[in-house]
């Protein structure tokens, strides 16, 4: 079968190749109808837009943006918006495909979508980022809407970005539409607990794993790569539960302390504009070194392609809990499996974000808001249910946790496609 060719990422690591290879392996194991399996390899639609904005120095710079709907059989498209220099059509398509499996795995009535703009927000002012967001929203407005496609935050976007998208969309239709995005501030219809949901959902599964393996959290050490929305919350939750967080990093590098880092103070240090690697009292380490530090729990919460066949043999953890999307290549997966590492794969591990995004969309639709206790209870229930299903299928079929998670998601989408039939 031809491979959908959308180009390579800049680092030469093709996320789409990985995503399609995962799909092909899972389709084979499921014995999927080849007509359905082949359709799933391609996105339903992909929009490429030019986003021209006036910079603070008066120049007009044109950025390239994307919004991809991979599959919307189960409901409106759902997926984050990423602002990063790595953003490309192929990266966005791979991320949209993973969203399809993730929503289906969690039994959430959404399809898979993703978007982004190729830009470096570290070099842009707040006004420039706002202009970029508003123009990008206008360019993709024909694809989004509370019943069509609901964006959310991803790398280098946050609740402020979502508020600008909601405002731009609302201005175009003439009334306020909070349900067009999730991950927005509570005051404009956001949900309590959404910002923390991905990190908290990941920790629900880490603690369930420790329980299963009969390991005492207080005797565990953890390393967290990426200290943004997902990584900082995961690190804080682990630290609060007395896990020793020995190393943490951001894009500039990491901080290591064998006795454990005070994560609350580290968050304050970063909030005040400090780099993780400059945290007083800690030893600076590179991101590469960080991944090889011996620990019980390794939590990649940054970007894709971090654990590869080159560094997998040097990774020394018992549990790999993936907060990021696509941090481990298929080749690395096999090496880690041989070493007996317990993997919580990305489509399961980081699904707390989309789960609470679903709660936010339900609350916006019903105009009735839940308290934080209800949200975190429902989040934990859905995370643990999916976790049990993945472990059960992995055991039954003798496949990895990643393959089991993908098989559950893919089979649900394929079944829905079979019932809906091929239009016209
Ligand atoms: P963010 O922008 O809030 O934080 C990203 C962090 O990663 C920053 O600390 C940044 O400095 C760091 N980073 C970037 N490149 C790095 C590298 N090469 N090495 C080490 N650190 C690096 O982003 P986020 O929302 O926390 O997203 C992180 C990951 O989690 C992404 O892969 C994203 O797709 C995934 N994810 C996010 C959500 C969510 O709700 N935000 C949900 C599911 C999955």
Coordinates of N, CA, C and O and ligand atoms in Angstrom, one line a residue, residues 82 95 99 102 114 122 152-157 194-195 197-198 225-232 249-253 276 287 300-304 306 323-326 350-354, ligand 1:
X82 N -1.0 23.7 18.2 CA 0.4 23.8 18.6 C 1.1 24.9 17.9 O 0.9 25.1 16.7
X95 N -0.6 13.8 14.6 CA -1.2 14.1 15.9 C -2.7 14.0 15.8 O -3.4 13.6 16.8
X99 N -5.2 11.5 17.9 CA -6.4 12.0 18.6 C -7.6 11.1 18.3 O -8.5 10.9 19.2
X102 N -7.3 8.1 20.5 CA -7.4 8.5 21.9 C -8.8 8.7 22.3 O -9.3 8.2 23.3
X114 N -6.3 18.1 14.7 CA -5.1 18.8 15.3 C -4.8 20.0 14.4 O -5.2 20.0 13.3
X122 N 8.8 32.0 21.3 CA 9.8 32.6 22.2 C 10.3 33.9 21.7 O 10.9 34.7 22.4
X152 N -8.1 22.9 21.3 CA -7.7 23.0 22.7 C -6.2 23.4 22.7 O -5.6 23.4 21.7
X153 N -5.7 23.6 23.9 CA -4.3 24.0 24.0 C -3.3 22.8 23.7 O -3.7 21.6 24.0
X154 N -2.2 23.1 23.2 CA -1.1 22.1 23.0 C 0.2 22.8 23.3 O 0.2 23.9 23.9
X155 N 1.3 22.4 22.7 CA 2.6 23.0 23.0 C 2.6 24.5 22.6 O 2.2 24.8 21.5
X156 N 3.0 25.3 23.6 CA 3.1 26.7 23.4 C 1.8 27.5 23.1 O 1.9 28.6 22.5
X157 N 0.7 26.8 23.4 CA -0.6 27.6 23.5 C -1.2 27.3 24.8 O -0.8 26.3 25.5
X194 N -9.4 21.8 34.1 CA -8.9 21.4 32.7 C -7.4 21.6 32.6 O -6.8 20.8 32.0
X195 N -6.9 22.7 33.1 CA -5.5 23.0 33.0 C -4.6 21.9 33.5 O -3.6 21.5 33.0
X197 N -5.6 18.8 34.0 CA -6.2 17.4 33.8 C -5.2 16.4 33.2 O -5.2 15.2 33.5
X198 N -4.4 16.9 32.2 CA -3.5 15.9 31.6 C -2.5 15.4 32.6 O -2.2 14.1 32.6
X225 N 10.6 15.0 31.8 CA 11.1 15.8 30.7 C 10.0 16.8 30.2 O 8.9 16.3 29.9
X226 N 10.3 18.1 30.2 CA 9.2 19.0 29.8 C 8.6 19.6 31.1 O 8.2 18.8 31.9
X227 N 8.6 20.9 31.2 CA 8.0 21.5 32.4 C 7.0 22.5 32.1 O 6.9 23.6 32.7
X228 N 6.1 22.2 31.2 CA 5.0 23.1 30.8 C 3.7 22.6 31.5 O 3.8 22.1 32.6
X229 N 2.6 22.8 30.8 CA 1.3 22.4 31.3 C 1.3 21.0 31.9 O 1.0 20.7 33.0
X230 N 1.7 20.0 31.0 CA 1.6 18.6 31.4 C 2.7 18.3 32.5 O 2.4 17.7 33.5
X231 N 4.0 18.6 32.1 CA 5.1 18.1 33.0 C 5.1 18.8 34.3 O 5.4 18.1 35.3
X232 N 4.8 20.1 34.4 CA 4.9 20.7 35.8 C 3.8 20.2 36.7 O 4.0 20.0 37.9
X249 N 13.2 18.9 33.2 CA 13.9 19.7 32.2 C 12.9 20.6 31.5 O 11.7 20.2 31.4
X250 N 13.3 21.6 30.8 CA 12.6 22.3 29.8 C 13.4 22.3 28.5 O 14.4 21.6 28.4
X251 N 13.0 23.1 27.5 CA 13.7 23.1 26.2 C 15.1 23.5 26.3 O 16.0 23.1 25.5
X252 N 15.5 24.3 27.4 CA 16.9 24.7 27.5 C 17.8 23.8 28.2 O 19.0 23.9 28.3
X253 N 17.2 22.7 28.9 CA 18.0 21.8 29.6 C 17.4 21.5 31.0 O 16.3 21.9 31.3
X276 N 14.8 26.1 34.0 CA 14.8 25.0 34.9 C 16.3 24.7 35.3 O 16.7 24.4 36.4
X287 N 19.1 17.6 28.1 CA 18.0 16.8 27.9 C 18.3 15.3 27.6 O 17.6 14.4 28.0
X300 N 8.2 11.4 30.0 CA 8.4 12.4 28.9 C 7.2 13.3 28.7 O 6.1 12.7 28.4
X301 N 7.3 14.6 28.9 CA 6.1 15.5 28.8 C 6.5 16.6 27.9 O 6.0 17.8 28.1
X302 N 7.3 16.4 26.8 CA 7.7 17.5 26.0 C 7.3 17.3 24.6 O 6.2 17.7 24.2
X303 N 8.1 16.5 23.8 CA 7.8 16.4 22.4 C 8.0 15.0 21.9 O 8.4 14.1 22.6
X304 N 7.8 14.8 20.6 CA 7.9 13.5 20.0 C 9.4 13.1 19.7 O 10.3 13.9 19.7
X306 N 11.7 11.4 21.4 CA 12.8 11.6 22.4 C 13.5 10.3 22.7 O 14.6 10.3 23.1
X323 N 3.5 11.5 28.9 CA 2.6 12.6 28.9 C 2.6 13.3 27.5 O 1.6 13.8 27.0
X324 N 3.7 13.2 26.8 CA 3.9 13.8 25.5 C 3.2 12.9 24.5 O 3.0 11.7 24.7
X325 N 2.9 13.4 23.3 CA 2.5 12.6 22.2 C 3.7 12.1 21.4 O 4.5 12.9 21.0
X326 N 3.7 10.8 21.2 CA 4.8 10.2 20.3 C 6.2 10.3 20.8 O 7.1 10.4 20.0
X350 N -1.8 10.4 28.3 CA -2.1 11.9 28.3 C -3.6 12.2 27.9 O -4.0 13.3 27.6
X351 N -4.4 11.1 28.0 CA -5.9 11.3 27.6 C -6.7 12.1 28.7 O -7.8 12.4 28.4
X352 N -6.1 12.4 29.8 CA -6.8 13.2 30.8 C -7.2 14.6 30.2 O -8.2 15.1 30.6
X353 N -6.4 15.1 29.4 CA -6.6 16.4 28.8 C -7.9 16.4 28.0 O -8.8 17.2 28.2
X354 N -8.0 15.4 27.0 CA -9.2 15.4 26.2 C -10.4 15.0 27.0 O -11.5 15.4 26.7
Ligands
LIG1 P1 3.8 23.4 27.0 O1 4.1 24.3 25.9 O2 2.9 23.9 28.2 O3 5.2 22.8 27.6 C1 6.1 22.2 26.8 C2 7.4 22.0 27.7 O4 8.3 21.2 27.1 C3 8.1 23.3 28.0 O5 8.6 23.3 29.3 C4 9.2 23.3 27.0 O6 10.3 24.1 27.4 C5 9.5 21.9 27.0 N1 10.2 21.4 25.8 C6 10.0 21.6 24.5 N2 10.8 20.9 23.7 C7 11.6 20.2 24.5 C8 12.7 19.3 24.3 N3 13.1 19.0 23.1 N4 13.3 18.8 25.4 C9 12.8 19.1 26.7 N5 11.8 19.9 26.9 C10 11.2 20.5 25.9 O7 3.1 22.1 26.3 P2 2.2 21.0 27.0 O8 0.8 21.4 26.8 O9 2.7 20.7 28.4 O10 2.5 19.8 26.0 C11 3.6 18.9 26.2 C12 3.3 17.6 25.5 O11 2.1 17.0 26.0 C13 3.1 17.7 24.0 O12 3.7 16.6 23.4 C14 1.6 17.7 23.8 O13 1.2 17.3 22.6 C15 1.2 16.7 24.9 N6 -0.2 16.9 25.4 C16 -0.6 18.0 25.9 C17 -1.9 18.1 26.4 C18 -2.4 19.3 27.1 O14 -3.6 19.2 27.7 N7 -1.8 20.4 27.1 C19 -2.8 17.0 26.3 C20 -2.3 15.8 25.7 C21 -1.0 15.7 25.3

